[in-house]
Amino acid sequence: MRNPNAYGICLGMLIIFIASACHTPDQHLTCNDLAAHGNGVKQEDGRCLLSGDLLINQIKTASLPEGLTVQGNLTIKGSRIRQLPKGLVVEGNLSLYKTLIGSLPEDLVVLGSFYSTFGLGSPTIWCHEIPDSVIIQGRNEGCGI
C-alpha cells in the first residue's frame, strides 16, 4: 500500500529544491564591479568615475555604488534597484524603464535629460515630489504630472 502523504512531502521538497536552485541573489554593484560593463572605471576623491554609457539591464542588480559619476548616459531597465545612489551625477541622459524606483535622491545631478517609462506595478515619480535640489539641465519627461 502506498502512502499518499509521502508523495505530497516528496513533491513539496522537489518544489523547494527547484525554487532555491533558480533563485539568484541580489547584486549590490561596487565601483570595481562596473568595470565588467566594459567601460573605464576609476576611483577619485571618494567618487566612482565611469567613462561612457552604463546600461543596467539585469534583474538581479539591486544597487549602484554611492558617489557614482556616469560620464555618459545611464539607462536602468527592469532591475531590483529601488532607489538611485546618493551623490549620483549623470553627465548624459538618465533613463528609467519599468523599474522599482519611486523617487529621486536630493543630490541628483543630470546634465542631460530625464526620461522614465513606467510599467505595470512600477511606482510613478511625481513631478511635484522631486526635490528642488535635484538638477536636471535638459528636458524632464520622466515624471508624472
mmCIF file of C-alpha atoms in Angstrom:
data_model
loop_
_atom_site.group_PDB
_atom_site.id
_atom_site.type_symbol
_atom_site.label_atom_id
_atom_site.label_comp_id
_atom_site.label_asym_id
_atom_site.label_seq_id
_atom_site.Cartn_x
_atom_site.Cartn_y
_atom_site.Cartn_z
ATOM 1 C CA MET A 1 0.000 0.000 0.000
ATOM 2 C CA ARG A 2 1.325 3.435 -0.904
ATOM 3 C CA ASN A 3 1.327 6.398 1.450
ATOM 4 C CA PRO A 4 -0.246 9.481 -0.234
ATOM 5 C CA ASN A 5 1.401 11.768 2.335
ATOM 6 C CA ALA A 6 4.829 10.604 1.177
ATOM 7 C CA TYR A 7 4.046 11.771 -2.356
ATOM 8 C CA GLY A 8 2.997 15.185 -1.046
ATOM 9 C CA ILE A 9 6.160 15.522 1.016
ATOM 10 C CA CYS A 10 8.357 14.495 -1.927
ATOM 11 C CA LEU A 11 6.580 16.923 -4.242
ATOM 12 C CA GLY A 12 6.971 19.756 -1.721
ATOM 13 C CA MET A 13 10.672 19.030 -1.299
ATOM 14 C CA LEU A 14 11.130 18.972 -5.081
ATOM 15 C CA ILE A 15 9.443 22.374 -5.456
ATOM 16 C CA ILE A 16 11.621 23.892 -2.707
ATOM 17 C CA PHE A 17 14.762 22.449 -4.334
ATOM 18 C CA ILE A 18 13.881 23.835 -7.767
ATOM 19 C CA ALA A 19 12.992 27.259 -6.347
ATOM 20 C CA SER A 20 16.256 27.511 -4.400
ATOM 21 C CA ALA A 21 18.299 26.398 -7.416
ATOM 22 C CA CYS A 22 16.680 29.029 -9.643
ATOM 23 C CA HIS A 23 16.932 31.934 -7.166
ATOM 24 C CA THR A 24 19.628 34.455 -7.974
ATOM 25 C CA PRO A 25 20.747 36.654 -5.094
ATOM 26 C CA ASP A 26 20.543 40.422 -5.370
ATOM 27 C CA GLN A 27 23.702 42.020 -6.698
ATOM 28 C CA HIS A 28 24.926 45.198 -4.997
ATOM 29 C CA LEU A 29 27.390 46.626 -7.506
ATOM 30 C CA THR A 30 30.632 48.197 -6.344
ATOM 31 C CA CYS A 31 32.821 50.535 -8.345
ATOM 32 C CA ASN A 32 35.069 47.603 -9.318
ATOM 33 C CA ASP A 33 32.034 45.591 -10.489
ATOM 34 C CA LEU A 34 31.217 48.323 -13.006
ATOM 35 C CA ALA A 35 34.481 47.618 -14.832
ATOM 36 C CA ALA A 36 32.847 44.404 -16.076
ATOM 37 C CA HIS A 37 30.486 46.542 -18.157
ATOM 38 C CA GLY A 38 33.414 47.332 -20.461
ATOM 39 C CA ASN A 39 33.877 50.975 -19.543
ATOM 40 C CA GLY A 40 36.840 52.654 -17.942
ATOM 41 C CA VAL A 41 36.308 52.913 -14.192
ATOM 42 C CA LYS A 42 38.438 54.697 -11.641
ATOM 43 C CA GLN A 43 38.060 55.962 -8.119
ATOM 44 C CA GLU A 44 38.993 59.546 -7.486
ATOM 45 C CA ASP A 45 38.426 61.665 -4.366
ATOM 46 C CA GLY A 46 35.934 59.142 -2.976
ATOM 47 C CA ARG A 47 33.892 59.056 -6.191
ATOM 48 C CA CYS A 48 33.445 56.249 -8.682
ATOM 49 C CA LEU A 49 34.001 57.633 -12.191
ATOM 50 C CA LEU A 50 32.700 55.583 -15.099
ATOM 51 C CA SER A 51 33.589 56.755 -18.606
ATOM 52 C CA GLY A 52 30.936 56.221 -21.253
ATOM 53 C CA ASP A 53 27.374 54.946 -21.038
ATOM 54 C CA LEU A 54 26.055 52.496 -18.453
ATOM 55 C CA LEU A 55 23.152 50.131 -19.155
ATOM 56 C CA ILE A 56 21.755 48.197 -16.204
ATOM 57 C CA ASN A 57 19.560 45.541 -17.757
ATOM 58 C CA GLN A 58 19.933 42.861 -15.117
ATOM 59 C CA ILE A 59 17.039 41.792 -12.962
ATOM 60 C CA LYS A 60 19.376 40.763 -10.138
ATOM 61 C CA THR A 61 21.038 44.190 -9.794
ATOM 62 C CA ALA A 62 19.804 45.752 -6.544
ATOM 63 C CA SER A 63 22.001 48.825 -6.066
ATOM 64 C CA LEU A 64 24.670 51.044 -7.565
ATOM 65 C CA PRO A 65 27.622 52.488 -5.617
ATOM 66 C CA GLU A 66 27.234 55.830 -3.843
ATOM 67 C CA GLY A 67 29.197 58.738 -5.286
ATOM 68 C CA LEU A 68 28.858 57.419 -8.842
ATOM 69 C CA THR A 69 29.558 59.686 -11.815
ATOM 70 C CA VAL A 70 28.497 58.319 -15.204
ATOM 71 C CA GLN A 71 30.321 60.268 -17.916
ATOM 72 C CA GLY A 72 27.653 59.370 -20.456
ATOM 73 C CA ASN A 73 24.061 58.099 -20.342
ATOM 74 C CA LEU A 74 22.656 55.944 -17.535
ATOM 75 C CA THR A 75 19.836 53.579 -18.518
ATOM 76 C CA ILE A 76 18.190 51.291 -15.969
ATOM 77 C CA LYS A 77 15.745 48.652 -17.208
ATOM 78 C CA GLY A 78 13.722 46.268 -15.079
ATOM 79 C CA SER A 79 16.190 45.769 -12.225
ATOM 80 C CA ARG A 80 15.620 45.370 -8.486
ATOM 81 C CA ILE A 81 17.046 48.827 -7.831
ATOM 82 C CA ARG A 82 14.580 50.660 -5.582
ATOM 83 C CA GLN A 83 16.497 53.911 -5.263
ATOM 84 C CA LEU A 84 19.285 55.729 -7.002
ATOM 85 C CA PRO A 85 22.520 56.114 -5.026
ATOM 86 C CA LYS A 86 23.419 59.234 -3.075
ATOM 87 C CA GLY A 87 25.760 61.563 -4.916
ATOM 88 C CA LEU A 88 24.785 60.318 -8.384
ATOM 89 C CA VAL A 89 25.946 62.510 -11.278
ATOM 90 C CA VAL A 90 24.910 61.629 -14.837
ATOM 91 C CA GLU A 91 26.685 63.722 -17.466
ATOM 92 C CA GLY A 92 24.334 62.496 -20.206
ATOM 93 C CA ASN A 93 20.697 61.387 -20.036
ATOM 94 C CA LEU A 94 19.093 59.392 -17.227
ATOM 95 C CA SER A 95 16.516 56.863 -18.474
ATOM 96 C CA LEU A 96 14.439 54.580 -16.254
ATOM 97 C CA TYR A 97 12.357 51.845 -17.884
ATOM 98 C CA LYS A 98 9.942 49.755 -15.813
ATOM 99 C CA THR A 99 11.940 49.995 -12.587
ATOM 100 C CA LEU A 100 11.078 49.951 -8.886
ATOM 101 C CA ILE A 101 12.499 53.462 -8.413
ATOM 102 C CA GLY A 102 9.820 55.762 -6.998
ATOM 103 C CA SER A 103 11.802 58.881 -6.086
ATOM 104 C CA LEU A 104 14.964 60.785 -6.922
ATOM 105 C CA PRO A 105 17.754 61.483 -4.401
ATOM 106 C CA GLU A 106 18.080 65.089 -3.218
ATOM 107 C CA ASP A 107 21.630 65.452 -4.551
ATOM 108 C CA LEU A 108 20.998 64.006 -8.034
ATOM 109 C CA VAL A 109 22.622 65.875 -10.936
ATOM 110 C CA VAL A 110 21.633 65.106 -14.544
ATOM 111 C CA LEU A 111 23.405 67.239 -17.142
ATOM 112 C CA GLY A 112 21.235 65.814 -19.927
ATOM 113 C CA SER A 113 17.534 64.936 -19.868
ATOM 114 C CA PHE A 114 15.490 62.680 -17.583
ATOM 115 C CA TYR A 115 13.188 60.061 -19.090
ATOM 116 C CA SER A 116 11.092 57.413 -17.400
ATOM 117 C CA THR A 117 8.652 54.791 -18.644
ATOM 118 C CA PHE A 118 6.504 53.144 -16.020
ATOM 119 C CA GLY A 119 5.269 49.595 -16.376
ATOM 120 C CA LEU A 120 2.502 47.740 -14.640
ATOM 121 C CA GLY A 121 3.357 47.790 -10.950
ATOM 122 C CA SER A 122 6.117 50.396 -11.321
ATOM 123 C CA PRO A 123 5.931 53.351 -8.943
ATOM 124 C CA THR A 124 5.462 56.759 -10.515
ATOM 125 C CA ILE A 125 7.919 59.577 -9.853
ATOM 126 C CA TRP A 126 5.624 62.583 -9.471
ATOM 127 C CA CYS A 127 6.936 65.946 -10.701
ATOM 128 C CA HIS A 128 5.809 67.800 -7.570
ATOM 129 C CA GLU A 129 7.688 65.293 -5.370
ATOM 130 C CA ILE A 130 11.088 65.846 -6.997
ATOM 131 C CA PRO A 131 13.216 67.804 -4.502
ATOM 132 C CA ASP A 132 14.118 71.360 -5.540
ATOM 133 C CA SER A 133 17.787 70.476 -5.021
ATOM 134 C CA VAL A 134 17.724 67.957 -7.915
ATOM 135 C CA ILE A 135 19.428 69.356 -11.015
ATOM 136 C CA ILE A 136 18.127 68.289 -14.431
ATOM 137 C CA GLN A 137 19.630 70.542 -17.103
ATOM 138 C CA GLY A 138 17.843 69.015 -20.082
ATOM 139 C CA ARG A 139 14.207 68.057 -20.507
ATOM 140 C CA ASN A 140 12.324 66.424 -17.667
ATOM 141 C CA GLU A 141 9.997 63.903 -19.268
ATOM 142 C CA GLY A 142 10.399 61.297 -16.567
ATOM 143 C CA CYS A 143 7.793 62.257 -14.030
ATOM 144 C CA GLY A 144 4.036 62.031 -13.772
ATOM 145 C CA ILE A 145 2.085 65.265 -13.621
#
